[in-house]
Coordinates of C-alpha atoms and ligand atoms in Angstrom, one line a residue:
M1175 CA 56.2 304.4 11.6
S1176 CA 56.1 302.8 8.1
T1177 CA 56.2 299.0 7.7
D1178 CA 59.5 299.4 6.0
V1179 CA 61.0 301.0 9.0
A1180 CA 59.4 298.5 11.4
K1181 CA 60.8 295.6 9.4
T1182 CA 64.2 297.1 9.3
L1183 CA 64.2 297.6 13.1
E1184 CA 63.1 294.0 13.5
R1185 CA 66.1 292.9 11.5
I1186 CA 68.5 295.0 13.5
E1187 CA 67.1 293.3 16.6
A1188 CA 67.2 289.8 15.2
D1189 CA 70.8 290.3 14.1
K1190 CA 71.7 291.5 17.6
V1191 CA 73.3 294.6 16.1
K1192 CA 75.1 296.7 18.7
F1193 CA 76.3 299.5 16.4
V1194 CA 74.9 301.0 13.2
R1195 CA 77.1 302.8 10.8
L1196 CA 75.5 305.6 8.8
Q1197 CA 77.5 305.8 5.6
F1198 CA 77.6 308.4 2.8
S1199 CA 80.4 309.6 0.5
D1200 CA 82.1 312.9 -0.1
I1201 CA 82.6 314.5 -3.5
Q1202 CA 85.6 312.3 -4.2
G1203 CA 83.6 309.2 -3.5
L1204 CA 85.5 308.5 -0.2
P1205 CA 83.2 306.8 2.3
K1206 CA 82.4 308.6 5.5
N1207 CA 80.4 307.4 8.4
V1208 CA 79.1 308.0 11.9
A1209 CA 78.4 305.1 14.2
I1210 CA 75.3 305.2 16.4
P1211 CA 74.3 302.7 19.1
A1212 CA 71.5 300.4 17.9
W1213 CA 68.9 302.0 20.2
Q1214 CA 69.3 305.2 18.1
A1215 CA 68.3 303.3 14.9
E1216 CA 64.6 304.2 15.2
K1217 CA 65.4 307.9 15.4
A1218 CA 67.8 307.6 12.4
L1219 CA 65.2 305.8 10.3
T1220 CA 62.3 308.1 11.1
E1221 CA 63.9 311.6 11.6
G1222 CA 67.4 311.2 10.4
I1223 CA 70.6 312.0 12.2
S1224 CA 72.2 315.5 12.1
F1225 CA 75.9 316.0 11.5
D1226 CA 78.3 318.8 10.7
G1227 CA 78.9 318.8 7.0
S1228 CA 81.6 321.5 7.0
S1229 CA 84.5 319.1 7.6
I1230 CA 83.5 316.8 4.7
E1231 CA 85.5 317.4 1.4
G1232 CA 83.3 319.3 -1.0
F1233 CA 80.4 319.6 1.3
A1234 CA 79.1 322.7 3.1
R1235 CA 80.5 326.0 4.2
I1236 CA 80.7 326.6 8.0
E1237 CA 77.7 328.9 8.0
E1238 CA 75.4 326.2 6.5
S1239 CA 77.0 323.2 8.0
D1240 CA 74.0 321.4 9.6
M1241 CA 73.0 318.4 7.5
V1242 CA 70.9 315.3 8.1
L1243 CA 71.6 311.7 7.2
K1244 CA 68.6 309.5 6.2
P1245 CA 69.4 305.8 5.9
D1246 CA 68.2 304.1 2.7
T1247 CA 66.7 301.0 4.3
S1248 CA 67.3 298.9 1.2
T1249 CA 71.1 299.1 1.8
Y1250 CA 70.9 297.5 5.3
S1251 CA 73.8 295.0 5.7
L1252 CA 75.9 293.5 8.4
L1253 CA 79.7 294.0 8.1
P1254 CA 80.8 290.3 7.7
W1255 CA 84.5 290.9 8.4
R1256 CA 83.6 292.1 11.9
A1257 CA 81.7 288.9 12.7
N1258 CA 84.0 288.0 15.6
E1259 CA 83.2 291.2 17.4
C1260 CA 79.8 292.5 18.3
P1261 CA 77.6 292.7 15.2
V1262 CA 77.8 296.0 13.3
A1263 CA 75.4 296.9 10.5
R1264 CA 75.6 299.8 8.1
F1265 CA 73.2 301.8 5.9
I1266 CA 74.1 304.0 3.0
C1267 CA 72.4 307.3 3.5
D1268 CA 71.0 310.2 1.5
V1269 CA 72.1 313.6 2.7
Y1270 CA 69.5 316.3 3.4
M1271 CA 69.5 320.0 4.4
P1272 CA 67.8 320.8 7.7
D1273 CA 64.8 322.1 5.8
G1274 CA 64.3 318.6 4.3
T1275 CA 65.5 319.3 0.8
P1276 CA 68.1 317.0 -0.7
F1277 CA 71.7 318.3 -0.4
E1278 CA 72.9 319.3 -3.9
G1279 CA 76.4 318.3 -3.1
D1280 CA 75.4 314.7 -2.3
P1281 CA 76.8 312.5 -5.1
R1282 CA 74.1 309.9 -4.5
H1283 CA 71.4 312.6 -5.0
I1284 CA 73.0 313.7 -8.3
L1285 CA 72.9 310.2 -9.7
R1286 CA 69.3 309.8 -8.5
K1287 CA 68.4 313.0 -10.4
V1288 CA 69.8 311.8 -13.7
L1289 CA 68.3 308.3 -13.2
A1290 CA 64.9 310.0 -12.7
E1291 CA 65.3 311.9 -16.0
A1292 CA 66.1 308.6 -17.8
K1293 CA 63.1 307.0 -16.1
E1294 CA 60.9 309.8 -17.6
M1295 CA 62.0 308.5 -21.0
G1296 CA 61.2 305.0 -19.9
Y1297 CA 64.7 303.9 -19.3
T1298 CA 66.5 302.1 -16.5
F1299 CA 70.2 302.5 -16.5
N1300 CA 72.3 299.4 -15.7
T1301 CA 76.0 299.5 -15.0
G1302 CA 78.6 296.7 -14.4
P1303 CA 81.8 298.1 -13.1
E1304 CA 85.0 295.9 -13.1
L1305 CA 87.3 296.9 -10.3
E1306 CA 91.0 296.1 -10.4
F1307 CA 93.3 296.5 -7.4
F1308 CA 96.7 295.6 -6.1
L1309 CA 97.5 293.8 -2.9
F1310 CA 100.8 295.1 -1.4
K1311 CA 102.7 294.0 1.6
L1312 CA 102.9 296.0 4.8
D1313 CA 106.3 296.8 6.4
E1314 CA 107.4 295.9 9.9
E1315 CA 105.7 299.0 11.3
G1316 CA 102.5 298.0 9.5
M1317 CA 102.8 300.8 7.0
P1318 CA 101.8 300.2 3.3
T1319 CA 104.5 299.5 0.7
I1320 CA 104.5 298.8 -3.0
V1321 CA 106.1 295.5 -2.5
P1322 CA 104.0 292.9 -4.4
Q1323 CA 102.6 290.0 -2.5
D1324 CA 103.0 287.6 -5.4
K1325 CA 104.5 287.2 -8.8
G1326 CA 101.3 285.8 -10.5
G1327 CA 99.9 286.9 -13.8
Y1328 CA 96.6 286.8 -15.7
F1329 CA 94.4 284.0 -14.5
D1330 CA 97.2 282.3 -12.7
L1331 CA 96.5 279.6 -10.1
A1332 CA 98.2 279.0 -6.7
P1333 CA 101.0 278.7 -5.7
T1334 CA 102.0 281.7 -7.8
D1335 CA 98.7 283.3 -6.9
L1336 CA 99.3 283.7 -3.1
A1337 CA 96.3 286.0 -2.9
E1338 CA 93.8 283.2 -3.6
D1339 CA 92.8 282.9 0.0
V1340 CA 92.4 286.6 0.6
R1341 CA 90.4 286.9 -2.7
S1342 CA 88.1 284.1 -1.6
E1343 CA 87.6 285.8 1.7
I1344 CA 86.6 289.0 0.0
V1345 CA 84.3 287.2 -2.4
L1346 CA 82.6 285.4 0.5
A1347 CA 82.1 288.6 2.5
L1348 CA 80.7 290.4 -0.6
T1349 CA 78.4 287.5 -1.2
D1350 CA 77.1 287.7 2.4
M1351 CA 76.5 291.4 1.7
G1352 CA 74.2 290.5 -1.3
F1353 CA 76.7 290.8 -4.2
E1354 CA 76.3 288.3 -7.0
I1355 CA 79.9 287.5 -7.8
E1356 CA 80.5 286.5 -11.4
A1357 CA 84.2 285.9 -11.4
S1358 CA 87.4 286.6 -9.5
H1359 CA 90.8 286.3 -11.0
H1360 CA 94.4 287.3 -10.9
E1361 CA 95.0 290.3 -13.2
V1362 CA 97.9 290.9 -15.7
A1363 CA 100.3 292.6 -13.3
E1364 CA 101.9 291.0 -10.3
S1365 CA 99.8 291.3 -7.2
Q1366 CA 96.9 292.7 -9.3
H1367 CA 93.4 291.3 -9.0
E1368 CA 89.9 291.7 -10.3
I1369 CA 86.6 290.6 -8.8
D1370 CA 83.5 291.0 -11.0
F1371 CA 80.0 291.3 -9.7
K1372 CA 76.7 291.3 -11.5
Y1373 CA 75.5 294.5 -13.1
G1374 CA 72.3 296.2 -11.9
D1375 CA 70.6 299.5 -11.5
A1376 CA 73.2 302.2 -11.5
L1377 CA 72.4 303.5 -8.0
K1378 CA 72.8 300.1 -6.5
T1379 CA 76.0 299.4 -8.4
A1380 CA 77.5 302.8 -7.4
D1381 CA 76.7 301.8 -3.7
N1382 CA 78.3 298.5 -4.5
V1383 CA 81.5 300.1 -5.7
I1384 CA 81.9 301.9 -2.4
T1385 CA 81.1 298.8 -0.4
F1386 CA 83.5 296.7 -2.6
K1387 CA 86.4 299.0 -1.9
Y1388 CA 85.6 299.2 1.8
A1389 CA 85.3 295.4 2.2
T1390 CA 88.4 294.7 0.1
K1391 CA 90.5 297.2 2.1
S1392 CA 89.3 295.9 5.4
I1393 CA 89.8 292.2 4.6
A1394 CA 93.2 292.8 3.1
L1395 CA 94.3 294.6 6.2
Q1396 CA 93.1 291.8 8.4
N1397 CA 95.5 289.6 6.3
G1398 CA 98.4 292.0 6.7
L1399 CA 98.1 293.5 3.3
N1400 CA 97.2 296.9 1.8
A1401 CA 94.6 296.8 -1.0
T1402 CA 95.0 299.9 -3.2
F1403 CA 92.7 301.2 -5.9
M1404 CA 95.2 303.8 -6.9
A1405 CA 95.2 304.0 -10.7
K1406 CA 98.9 303.4 -11.5
P1407 CA 100.9 302.5 -8.4
K1408 CA 103.9 301.3 -10.5
F1409 CA 105.5 302.6 -13.6
G1410 CA 106.1 299.9 -16.3
I1411 CA 103.2 297.6 -15.4
N1412 CA 99.5 297.8 -15.9
G1413 CA 97.5 300.2 -13.8
S1414 CA 94.1 299.5 -12.3
G1415 CA 91.0 300.3 -14.2
M1416 CA 87.3 300.3 -13.5
H1417 CA 85.7 299.6 -16.9
V1418 CA 82.1 300.6 -16.8
N1419 CA 79.7 298.3 -18.7
A1420 CA 76.5 300.1 -19.4
S1421 CA 73.1 299.5 -21.0
L1422 CA 69.6 300.8 -21.0
F1423 CA 66.5 298.7 -20.3
K1424 CA 62.9 299.5 -21.0
D1425 CA 60.1 297.3 -19.6
G1426 CA 62.7 294.7 -18.6
E1427 CA 64.2 294.5 -22.1
N1428 CA 67.7 295.6 -23.2
V1429 CA 67.1 298.3 -25.7
F1430 CA 70.7 298.3 -26.9
Y1431 CA 69.9 294.9 -28.6
D1432 CA 68.4 294.7 -32.0
P1433 CA 68.7 291.3 -33.6
E1434 CA 67.9 292.8 -37.1
A1435 CA 70.4 295.7 -37.0
P1436 CA 74.1 295.6 -38.2
L1437 CA 76.2 294.3 -35.3
Q1438 CA 72.8 293.7 -33.6
L1439 CA 73.1 297.1 -32.0
S1440 CA 70.1 299.3 -31.9
E1441 CA 69.8 302.9 -33.0
V1442 CA 69.5 303.8 -29.3
A1443 CA 72.8 302.0 -28.5
L1444 CA 74.6 303.9 -31.3
H1445 CA 73.2 307.3 -30.2
F1446 CA 74.2 306.5 -26.6
I1447 CA 77.7 305.6 -27.7
A1448 CA 77.9 308.7 -29.8
G1449 CA 76.9 310.8 -26.8
V1450 CA 79.5 309.2 -24.6
L1451 CA 82.2 309.8 -27.2
E1452 CA 81.0 313.4 -27.7
H1453 CA 81.5 314.1 -24.0
A1454 CA 84.4 311.8 -23.4
K1455 CA 86.9 314.5 -22.6
S1456 CA 84.9 316.0 -19.8
I1457 CA 83.8 312.6 -18.5
T1458 CA 87.5 312.0 -18.1
R1459 CA 87.8 314.6 -15.3
V1460 CA 85.2 312.7 -13.4
A1461 CA 86.2 309.1 -14.2
N1462 CA 89.9 309.8 -13.8
P1463 CA 90.0 312.3 -10.9
T1464 CA 93.6 312.1 -9.7
I1465 CA 97.0 313.3 -10.9
N1466 CA 98.0 309.7 -11.0
S1467 CA 95.0 308.6 -13.1
Y1468 CA 96.7 310.1 -16.2
K1469 CA 99.8 307.9 -15.7
R1470 CA 97.5 304.9 -16.5
L1471 CA 96.0 306.5 -19.6
V1472 CA 99.2 306.0 -21.7
P1473 CA 99.8 303.7 -24.7
G1474 CA 100.9 300.1 -24.3
Y1475 CA 98.9 298.8 -21.3
E1476 CA 95.3 298.1 -22.4
A1477 CA 94.2 301.5 -21.1
P1478 CA 92.6 303.8 -23.6
V1479 CA 94.3 307.0 -24.9
Y1480 CA 92.2 307.8 -28.0
V1481 CA 88.6 308.7 -28.4
S1482 CA 87.1 305.9 -30.5
W1483 CA 84.8 302.9 -30.3
S1484 CA 85.0 299.3 -31.6
A1485 CA 83.0 296.1 -31.5
Q1486 CA 86.3 294.2 -31.5
N1487 CA 89.4 295.7 -30.0
R1488 CA 90.5 296.6 -26.5
T1489 CA 92.5 299.6 -27.5
A1490 CA 89.3 301.6 -28.1
L1491 CA 87.8 303.9 -25.4
V1492 CA 84.4 302.3 -25.9
R1493 CA 84.2 298.6 -26.7
V1494 CA 81.1 296.7 -27.4
P1495 CA 81.7 293.2 -25.9
S1496 CA 80.5 290.3 -28.0
P1497 CA 77.5 289.1 -25.9
R1498 CA 74.1 290.1 -27.2
G1499 CA 70.5 289.8 -26.0
K1500 CA 70.2 290.9 -22.3
S1501 CA 74.0 291.3 -22.1
T1502 CA 74.3 293.8 -25.0
R1503 CA 76.3 296.7 -23.6
M1504 CA 78.9 299.3 -24.2
E1505 CA 82.1 299.2 -22.1
L1506 CA 83.7 302.5 -21.3
R1507 CA 87.4 301.6 -20.6
S1508 CA 88.8 304.8 -19.3
P1509 CA 87.4 305.1 -15.7
D1510 CA 89.7 304.0 -12.9
P1511 CA 88.7 302.9 -9.4
T1512 CA 89.7 306.3 -7.8
C1513 CA 86.6 307.8 -9.4
N1514 CA 83.4 308.7 -7.5
P1515 CA 81.1 306.0 -9.0
Y1516 CA 77.9 308.2 -8.4
L1517 CA 79.3 311.1 -10.4
T1518 CA 80.9 308.9 -13.0
F1519 CA 77.7 307.0 -13.7
A1520 CA 75.7 310.3 -13.7
A1521 CA 78.1 311.8 -16.3
I1522 CA 78.0 308.7 -18.5
L1523 CA 74.2 308.5 -18.4
A1524 CA 73.8 312.2 -19.1
A1525 CA 76.2 312.0 -22.1
G1526 CA 74.4 308.9 -23.5
M1527 CA 71.0 310.5 -23.1
D1528 CA 72.3 313.6 -24.8
G1529 CA 73.3 311.4 -27.7
I1530 CA 69.8 309.9 -27.8
K1531 CA 68.0 313.2 -27.6
K1532 CA 70.1 314.7 -30.4
Q1533 CA 70.2 311.4 -32.3
L1534 CA 74.0 311.6 -32.6
V1535 CA 75.6 309.0 -34.8
P1536 CA 79.0 307.7 -33.8
P1537 CA 81.9 307.8 -36.3
A1538 CA 82.9 304.5 -37.9
G1539 CA 84.2 302.0 -35.4
V1540 CA 88.0 301.5 -35.4
N1541 CA 88.8 297.9 -35.6
Q1542 CA 92.6 298.1 -35.8
N1543 CA 95.1 298.5 -32.9
I1544 CA 95.1 302.3 -32.5
F1545 CA 98.4 302.3 -30.8
E1546 CA 100.0 301.0 -34.0
M1547 CA 98.5 303.8 -36.1
T1548 CA 100.6 306.9 -37.0
E1549 CA 99.4 310.3 -35.9
D1550 CA 98.5 311.0 -39.6
E1551 CA 96.4 307.9 -39.8
R1552 CA 94.6 308.8 -36.6
N1553 CA 94.0 312.3 -37.9
R1554 CA 92.6 311.0 -41.2
S1555 CA 90.2 308.8 -39.2
H1556 CA 89.3 311.8 -37.0
I1557 CA 90.5 310.0 -33.8
D1558 CA 90.8 312.5 -31.0
T1559 CA 93.0 312.1 -27.9
L1560 CA 91.9 311.9 -24.3
P1561 CA 93.2 314.7 -22.0
G1562 CA 96.7 313.9 -20.9
D1563 CA 96.5 315.3 -17.4
L1564 CA 94.1 316.4 -14.7
M1565 CA 94.2 320.1 -15.6
T1566 CA 93.4 319.6 -19.2
A1567 CA 90.6 317.3 -18.3
N1568 CA 89.3 319.8 -15.8
R1569 CA 89.2 322.5 -18.5
H1570 CA 87.2 320.2 -20.7
L1571 CA 84.7 319.6 -17.9
L1572 CA 84.3 323.3 -17.2
E1573 CA 83.6 323.9 -20.9
D1574 CA 81.0 321.2 -21.1
T1575 CA 77.6 322.8 -20.2
L1576 CA 75.7 319.5 -20.2
I1577 CA 78.0 317.7 -17.8
C1578 CA 78.3 320.9 -15.6
D1579 CA 74.5 321.2 -15.4
T1580 CA 74.2 317.5 -14.6
L1581 CA 76.6 317.6 -11.7
G1582 CA 75.5 321.0 -10.6
A1583 CA 77.4 324.2 -9.6
H1584 CA 78.2 322.9 -6.1
V1585 CA 80.0 319.8 -7.3
I1586 CA 81.6 321.5 -10.2
D1587 CA 83.1 324.2 -7.9
G1588 CA 84.3 321.5 -5.6
L1589 CA 85.9 319.4 -8.3
N1590 CA 87.5 322.5 -9.8
S1591 CA 89.1 323.6 -6.5
I1592 CA 90.3 320.1 -5.8
A1593 CA 92.0 319.9 -9.2
Q1594 CA 93.6 323.3 -8.8
M1595 CA 94.9 322.4 -5.4
E1596 CA 96.3 319.0 -6.3
W1597 CA 97.8 320.4 -9.5
D1598 CA 99.6 323.2 -7.7
S1599 CA 100.9 320.8 -5.1
F1600 CA 102.1 318.3 -7.7
R1601 CA 103.5 321.1 -10.0
T1602 CA 105.7 322.5 -7.3
A1603 CA 106.9 319.2 -5.8
V1604 CA 110.3 318.0 -6.8
H1605 CA 109.9 314.4 -8.0
P1606 CA 112.5 311.5 -7.8
W1607 CA 112.5 311.6 -11.6
E1608 CA 113.9 315.1 -11.6
I1609 CA 116.6 314.3 -9.1
E1610 CA 117.6 311.3 -11.2
Q1611 CA 117.7 313.3 -14.4
Y1612 CA 119.3 316.5 -13.3
L1613 CA 121.2 316.2 -10.0
T1614 CA 124.4 315.0 -11.5
R1615 CA 124.0 316.2 -15.1
F1616 CA 123.9 319.9 -14.1
Ligands
ADP985 P1 85.6 291.8 -19.6 O1 85.5 290.9 -20.7 O2 85.6 293.2 -20.0 O3 86.8 291.5 -18.6 P2 83.9 291.0 -17.3 O4 83.3 289.7 -17.6 O5 85.1 291.1 -16.4 O6 84.2 291.6 -18.8 O7 82.8 292.0 -16.8 C1 81.6 292.3 -17.5 C2 80.7 293.1 -16.6 O8 79.6 293.5 -17.4 C3 80.1 292.3 -15.5 O9 80.1 293.1 -14.3 C4 78.7 292.0 -16.0 O10 77.7 291.8 -14.9 C5 78.4 293.3 -16.7 N1 77.2 293.2 -17.6 C6 76.7 292.1 -18.3 N2 75.6 292.5 -19.0 C7 75.4 293.8 -18.8 C8 74.4 294.8 -19.2 N3 73.4 294.4 -20.0 N4 74.6 296.0 -18.8 C9 75.6 296.4 -18.0 N5 76.5 295.6 -17.5 C10 76.4 294.3 -17.9
MG986 MG1 87.1 292.0 -16.6
MG987 MG1 86.5 289.1 -16.7
MG988 MG1 90.5 293.5 -16.0
MG989 MG1 86.4 294.9 -19.2

């Protein structure tokens, strides 16, 4: 037994843990878990625990369904919102085939692979995702509604911001779980919130995104509310985004920063941004994976629609926020919190590295409000448009060899069939809008 395993077992004992949850995520980034009694932890940590992968979305076919979960000991954490019951701990796991090779459909493995490629070039990839979400009331039967819990607005204080207590509870729980919370505030729309945590290595922050959603949903429910990370729950008000701040470090230094360069942005930063813009349309399929995601990517709500970058304005797809030095970063504003963070970070990094390898140069930054430009003006500035729906985005992904190779055939096939299925079901459904428009008119 390694000292790492021995230390982890000691902690499990010291924390009086009764159950251990072994967590991983499916291709859509939805968390799955099996619980084992604490006495099984040693087996889990040394040999791994077998499970049937055939029932997991985008995982194995029936005939190759045996898979093994191996806990990543660095992800050990108690679940603080279950403190009143017997202590429960969780690990985030890597998924292996019975022969000991990593499972190629495990999103965490795919991100690990791209991070290793970056490491070969000397780079560490840091991400800082900003998750927005809504807190909605439950009805008498305890079912979720879209009735807002408050009427607060951006940065409002109580009493308009009724969610303050729930938000603090979430912040405290996440802090207990090792998050460094930088800020938490009411967002623009009523009942919409944002909690920001400190950026870090992309694997860790991808894990954090999963934990963040799990904790937020659990604590909201304990308070009689439903937390939703759906991209656009309501027409006419802001949707929820998950801006991804990203930078590359080498030997502990931020290589996006160059105090001598124009805008103090290094060549590497510009190549990276150019790569992300080059692959923006296919990244959209990954970063905006639901039918509903595309109802957020419309003009007028701070969400991006056009492929451009800017060091100033928030209508651009890629913004370079003003801080420099260690905080120099690009912010991709398209992703929403329904995305699988592992696959999204993998796609962004692969695109950025492609830009670096090919020394791509981004077009001139667009510093005016793009929504106020005419189509002609946009064409003259070569500003392309993001895909307007899931199927269009899916087509772009299938045509993008780099991103397809990065995610691998298994995941691409899975994403493709999910898109086809959802699109078909959406395409053939009769929506309230149609009833409203046609029922009496015809
Ligand atoms: P915004 O102005 O877009 O609302 P926030 O302050 O809400 O920005 O979030 C900024 C995020 O960027 C935080 O999660 C922060 O930790 C992260 N961040 C800061 N520096 C870096 C960096 N060098 N690389 C990646 N992310 C970073
Ligand atoms: Mg923010
Ligand atoms: Mg902020
Ligand atoms: Mg925000
Ligand atoms: Mg932001």
